[in-house]
Amino acid sequence: MHAPRTFMVGIDVSKAHLDVAVEGKRTVVRFDNDAAGRAALAAAVAGAELVVVEATGGYEMATVRALMAADIPIAVVNPRQIRDFARASGRLAKTDQVDARVILHFARAMRPAQIPHIDDGRIALAALVTRRRQLIDMAVAEKNRLEHAPQAVAVLIGETLAALKAQLARVDAAIALAIEAEPDMAARRDLLLTVPGIGEVGAAVLIAELPELGGIDDKKLAAPVGVAPMAHDSGAWRGQRHIAGGRATVRCALYMATLSAIRCSPAIKAFYTRLRDAGKPPKVALVAAMRKLIIMINTILKRHTPWSEPQQHGC
């Protein structure tokens, strides 16, 4: 029988160190951010109810994996949330030890959701998906420069674009192999590809960057995707709702998928058209369609059944 998990932990992550604040302890303990330090950390926080770390551009991932391997629940939160919480609670000083304590207070007050288990295959896929996005961004920047470049420079830009295109092809092949190598990811990809508007790239983004998909309640899904309407009300005044937060890469992939689904999915098209006929602005109707599509995808992955819709040809 497992002992009950009774305490929370906040960790401030840097390249070299892990500053750890444990509920019920007065001092913040520092561990090295290396294999030995992470092993010592896992032993020190064994039995925690939840460990919370900030997303720090990748420095946190080794710690996340070490704690997951030790069966310790962990949540990764946006640094902006932590800083907003610190300002709201009057904690304006910023040091590594202060940050660790702020993260602990945030963990106790907000109780962020534990992230699902991340295996090595999904980490490798996420890195490839990120690299693909970087290549696309670089190619767009080079094409913008090409428009006004003199001939001598245009030749050099052309060489760079050719190199980026070649690397993009290699990354796409590597993404396909990474998914095929993991039976669970391959099964999820096959289900996603049955959804109108979802292609190989969109499926890879959803698999890599929205691992909760298929295992999360529909009502909680809109927030991580970033399609939840946020209220802006005060007293009798009712402001316009806007979406905010969420994972931008997932939202972008879903946006492109929804544009296609509106054309080739009778269900999504009818939903979007009904909102437009009711007077909703195009962007409002589109976001609502995005929200409907991701909920339908969530259901497909929960039930392990492919998309089924009459007359879904012509895509």
Coordinates of C-alpha atoms in Angstrom, one line a residue:
M1 CA 0.0 0.0 0.0
H2 CA 1.4 3.4 -1.0
A3 CA 1.9 6.1 1.6
P4 CA -0.3 9.1 1.1
R5 CA 1.3 12.1 -0.7
T6 CA 1.1 15.0 1.7
F7 CA 3.3 17.9 0.6
M8 CA 3.9 20.2 -2.4
V9 CA 7.3 21.2 -3.9
G10 CA 8.3 24.2 -6.0
I11 CA 11.5 24.1 -8.1
D12 CA 13.3 27.0 -9.7
V13 CA 15.3 25.6 -12.7
S14 CA 18.4 27.1 -14.1
K15 CA 21.0 25.7 -16.4
A16 CA 23.3 24.8 -13.5
H17 CA 21.1 24.4 -10.5
L18 CA 17.8 23.3 -9.1
D19 CA 16.5 25.4 -6.1
V20 CA 13.9 23.4 -4.3
A21 CA 11.3 24.7 -1.8
V22 CA 9.4 21.9 0.1
E23 CA 6.2 22.5 1.9
G24 CA 6.8 22.4 5.7
K25 CA 10.6 23.1 5.4
R26 CA 12.1 26.6 6.1
T27 CA 15.2 26.4 3.9
V28 CA 15.5 26.2 0.1
V29 CA 17.8 23.3 -0.9
R30 CA 20.0 23.5 -4.0
F31 CA 20.9 20.6 -6.2
D32 CA 23.1 20.5 -9.3
N33 CA 21.2 20.2 -12.5
D34 CA 23.0 17.1 -13.6
A35 CA 22.3 13.4 -13.4
A36 CA 23.6 13.0 -9.9
G37 CA 21.8 16.1 -8.7
R38 CA 18.5 15.0 -10.3
A39 CA 18.8 11.6 -8.7
A40 CA 19.3 13.2 -5.3
L41 CA 16.4 15.5 -5.9
A42 CA 14.1 12.6 -6.7
A43 CA 15.0 10.9 -3.5
A44 CA 14.5 14.1 -1.5
V45 CA 11.0 14.8 -2.8
A46 CA 9.7 11.2 -2.9
G47 CA 6.2 11.1 -1.7
A48 CA 5.3 14.6 -2.9
E49 CA 1.7 15.3 -3.8
L50 CA 2.8 17.5 -6.7
V51 CA 6.1 19.0 -7.9
V52 CA 5.8 22.2 -9.9
V53 CA 8.5 23.7 -12.2
E54 CA 8.5 26.5 -14.7
A55 CA 9.0 26.0 -18.4
T56 CA 12.5 27.3 -19.0
G57 CA 13.1 26.6 -22.6
G58 CA 14.2 23.0 -22.1
Y59 CA 16.4 23.2 -19.0
E60 CA 13.5 21.7 -17.0
M61 CA 13.0 18.6 -19.2
A62 CA 15.7 16.4 -17.7
T63 CA 14.3 17.1 -14.3
V64 CA 10.8 16.3 -15.4
R65 CA 11.9 13.0 -16.9
A66 CA 13.8 12.1 -13.7
L67 CA 10.9 12.8 -11.5
M68 CA 8.5 10.9 -13.8
A69 CA 10.8 7.9 -13.7
A70 CA 10.6 8.0 -9.9
D71 CA 6.7 8.1 -10.1
I72 CA 6.5 11.6 -8.7
P73 CA 3.6 13.8 -10.0
I74 CA 4.9 16.9 -11.7
A75 CA 3.4 20.0 -13.4
V76 CA 5.1 22.4 -15.8
V77 CA 3.7 25.9 -15.8
N78 CA 4.2 29.0 -17.9
P79 CA 6.7 31.5 -16.2
R80 CA 4.3 34.3 -16.9
Q81 CA 1.7 32.7 -14.6
I82 CA 4.3 32.5 -11.8
R83 CA 5.4 36.1 -12.2
D84 CA 1.8 37.4 -12.3
F85 CA 1.1 35.3 -9.2
A86 CA 4.2 36.8 -7.5
R87 CA 3.1 40.4 -8.2
A88 CA -0.4 39.7 -7.1
S89 CA 0.8 38.3 -3.8
G90 CA 3.3 41.2 -3.2
R91 CA 6.4 39.1 -3.8
L92 CA 8.4 41.5 -5.9
A93 CA 12.0 40.4 -5.1
K94 CA 13.6 37.9 -7.5
T95 CA 16.3 35.5 -6.6
D96 CA 16.5 31.7 -7.3
Q97 CA 15.5 30.9 -3.7
V98 CA 12.6 33.5 -3.7
D99 CA 11.4 32.1 -7.1
A100 CA 11.4 28.5 -5.6
R101 CA 9.2 29.7 -2.8
V102 CA 6.9 31.6 -5.1
I103 CA 6.5 28.5 -7.2
L104 CA 5.6 26.5 -4.1
H105 CA 3.0 29.1 -3.0
F106 CA 1.6 29.0 -6.6
A107 CA 1.4 25.2 -6.4
R108 CA -0.5 25.3 -3.1
A109 CA -2.9 28.0 -4.2
M110 CA -3.5 27.0 -7.8
R111 CA -2.9 23.3 -7.9
P112 CA -1.9 23.1 -11.6
A113 CA -2.7 19.9 -13.5
Q114 CA -0.2 17.1 -13.5
I115 CA 1.3 16.5 -16.9
P116 CA 0.9 13.1 -18.5
H117 CA 3.9 10.8 -18.7
I118 CA 6.4 11.8 -21.4
D119 CA 8.3 8.9 -23.0
D120 CA 11.6 9.2 -24.9
G121 CA 9.8 8.7 -28.2
R122 CA 7.5 11.7 -27.7
I123 CA 10.4 13.9 -26.5
A124 CA 12.3 13.0 -29.7
L125 CA 9.2 13.8 -31.8
A126 CA 8.6 17.1 -30.0
A127 CA 12.2 18.1 -30.8
L128 CA 11.7 17.3 -34.5
V129 CA 8.4 19.2 -34.7
T130 CA 10.1 22.2 -33.1
R131 CA 12.9 22.0 -35.6
R132 CA 10.4 21.8 -38.4
R133 CA 8.8 25.0 -37.2
Q134 CA 12.1 26.7 -36.9
L135 CA 13.0 25.8 -40.5
I136 CA 9.7 27.1 -41.8
D137 CA 10.2 30.4 -39.9
M138 CA 13.7 30.8 -41.3
A139 CA 12.5 30.1 -44.8
V140 CA 9.8 32.7 -44.5
A141 CA 12.3 35.2 -43.3
E142 CA 14.7 34.5 -46.2
K143 CA 11.8 34.8 -48.7
N144 CA 10.9 38.2 -47.3
R145 CA 14.5 39.3 -47.7
L146 CA 14.6 38.0 -51.2
E147 CA 11.9 40.4 -52.4
H148 CA 14.2 43.5 -52.1
A149 CA 17.6 41.8 -52.3
P150 CA 20.1 42.8 -55.1
Q151 CA 21.1 40.0 -57.5
A152 CA 24.3 39.1 -55.7
V153 CA 22.6 38.7 -52.4
A154 CA 19.6 37.0 -54.0
V155 CA 21.8 34.2 -55.2
L156 CA 23.1 33.6 -51.6
I157 CA 19.5 33.7 -50.3
G158 CA 18.5 31.2 -52.9
E159 CA 21.3 28.8 -51.7
T160 CA 20.1 29.2 -48.1
L161 CA 16.5 28.5 -49.2
A162 CA 17.6 25.3 -51.0
A163 CA 19.5 24.1 -47.9
L164 CA 16.5 24.8 -45.7
K165 CA 14.2 22.9 -48.1
A166 CA 16.5 19.9 -48.1
Q167 CA 16.7 19.9 -44.3
L168 CA 13.0 20.2 -44.1
A169 CA 12.6 17.1 -46.2
R170 CA 14.9 15.2 -43.9
V171 CA 13.0 16.4 -40.8
D172 CA 9.7 15.4 -42.3
A173 CA 11.1 11.9 -43.0
A174 CA 12.5 11.7 -39.4
I175 CA 9.1 12.8 -38.0
A176 CA 7.4 10.0 -39.9
L177 CA 10.0 7.4 -38.7
A178 CA 9.7 8.6 -35.1
I179 CA 6.0 8.2 -35.1
E180 CA 6.1 4.8 -36.8
A181 CA 8.7 3.5 -34.3
E182 CA 6.2 4.0 -31.4
P183 CA 3.0 1.8 -31.7
D184 CA 1.0 4.1 -29.5
M185 CA 2.0 7.2 -31.5
A186 CA 1.4 5.4 -34.8
A187 CA -2.1 4.4 -33.6
R188 CA -2.9 8.0 -32.6
R189 CA -1.6 9.3 -35.9
D190 CA -3.8 6.9 -37.9
L191 CA -6.8 8.0 -36.0
L192 CA -6.0 11.7 -36.4
L193 CA -5.5 11.3 -40.2
T194 CA -9.1 10.2 -40.4
V195 CA -10.2 13.7 -39.2
P196 CA -11.1 16.1 -42.0
G197 CA -8.4 18.8 -42.2
I198 CA -5.7 16.9 -40.3
G199 CA -2.6 15.9 -42.3
E200 CA 0.7 14.4 -41.3
V201 CA 2.1 17.7 -40.0
G202 CA -1.0 18.5 -38.0
A203 CA -1.1 15.0 -36.5
A204 CA 2.6 15.2 -35.5
V205 CA 2.0 18.6 -33.7
L206 CA -1.0 17.2 -31.8
I207 CA 0.8 14.0 -30.8
A208 CA 3.9 15.8 -29.7
E209 CA 2.6 19.0 -28.1
L210 CA -0.9 18.0 -26.8
P211 CA -0.3 14.7 -25.1
E212 CA -3.4 15.2 -22.9
L213 CA -5.6 14.7 -26.0
G214 CA -7.8 11.6 -25.5
G215 CA -7.3 11.6 -21.8
I216 CA -8.7 15.0 -20.7
D217 CA -12.2 16.1 -20.0
D218 CA -13.8 18.1 -22.9
K219 CA -14.5 21.1 -20.6
K220 CA -10.8 21.4 -19.7
L221 CA -9.5 21.0 -23.2
A222 CA -10.1 24.5 -24.5
A223 CA -7.6 26.1 -22.1
P224 CA -4.4 24.3 -23.0
V225 CA -5.3 24.7 -26.7
G226 CA -6.0 28.4 -26.2
V227 CA -9.6 28.5 -27.6
A228 CA -11.4 29.2 -24.3
P229 CA -13.4 32.5 -24.4
M230 CA -12.2 34.7 -21.6
A231 CA -14.7 37.1 -20.0
H232 CA -14.1 40.8 -19.7
D233 CA -16.9 42.0 -17.4
S234 CA -17.2 44.6 -14.7
G235 CA -20.4 45.3 -12.9
A236 CA -23.2 45.7 -15.3
W237 CA -20.8 46.1 -18.2
R238 CA -20.2 43.1 -20.4
G239 CA -17.1 43.2 -22.5
Q240 CA -16.3 41.1 -25.6
R241 CA -14.8 37.7 -25.0
H242 CA -11.4 36.9 -26.3
I243 CA -9.2 33.8 -26.4
A244 CA -5.9 34.0 -24.6
G245 CA -3.0 31.7 -23.5
G246 CA -2.7 28.1 -24.5
R247 CA -0.1 26.5 -26.7
A248 CA 0.4 28.6 -29.7
T249 CA 1.7 25.8 -31.9
V250 CA -1.2 23.6 -31.2
R251 CA -3.7 26.5 -31.8
C252 CA -2.0 27.2 -35.1
A253 CA -2.2 23.6 -36.3
L254 CA -5.9 23.4 -35.2
Y255 CA -6.6 26.7 -37.0
M256 CA -5.3 25.4 -40.3
A257 CA -7.2 22.1 -39.8
T258 CA -10.4 23.9 -39.1
L259 CA -10.2 26.1 -42.2
S260 CA -10.0 22.9 -44.2
A261 CA -12.7 21.1 -42.1
I262 CA -15.1 23.9 -42.8
R263 CA -14.8 23.2 -46.5
C264 CA -14.9 19.4 -46.4
S265 CA -16.6 18.3 -43.2
P266 CA -20.5 18.5 -43.4
A267 CA -20.7 18.6 -39.5
I268 CA -18.1 21.4 -39.1
K269 CA -19.3 23.3 -42.1
A270 CA -22.9 23.2 -40.9
F271 CA -21.9 24.4 -37.4
Y272 CA -19.8 27.3 -38.7
T273 CA -22.6 28.3 -41.2
R274 CA -25.2 28.2 -38.4
L275 CA -23.1 30.6 -36.3
R276 CA -22.5 33.0 -39.2
D277 CA -26.2 32.9 -40.1
A278 CA -26.9 33.8 -36.5
G279 CA -24.8 37.0 -36.9
K280 CA -21.6 35.8 -35.3
P281 CA -18.4 37.5 -36.8
P282 CA -16.2 35.2 -38.9
K283 CA -13.4 35.0 -36.3
V284 CA -15.9 34.2 -33.5
A285 CA -17.5 31.4 -35.6
L286 CA -14.1 30.1 -36.6
V287 CA -12.8 29.9 -33.0
A288 CA -16.1 28.1 -32.0
A289 CA -15.5 25.7 -34.9
M290 CA -11.9 25.1 -33.7
R291 CA -13.3 24.3 -30.2
K292 CA -15.9 21.9 -31.6
L293 CA -13.3 20.1 -33.8
I294 CA -10.7 19.6 -31.0
I295 CA -13.5 18.2 -28.8
M296 CA -14.5 15.8 -31.5
I297 CA -10.9 14.8 -31.9
N298 CA -10.6 14.2 -28.2
T299 CA -13.6 11.9 -28.3
I300 CA -12.1 9.9 -31.3
L301 CA -8.9 9.3 -29.3
K302 CA -10.8 8.4 -26.1
R303 CA -12.9 5.8 -27.9
H304 CA -10.1 4.7 -30.3
T305 CA -12.5 4.9 -33.2
P306 CA -11.9 6.7 -36.5
W307 CA -13.8 9.8 -37.7
S308 CA -17.1 8.7 -39.2
E309 CA -19.2 11.2 -41.2
P310 CA -21.3 10.8 -44.3
Q311 CA -20.3 12.6 -47.4
Q312 CA -16.8 13.6 -46.3
H313 CA -15.4 13.3 -49.8
G314 CA -13.9 16.1 -51.9
C315 CA -11.3 17.3 -49.4

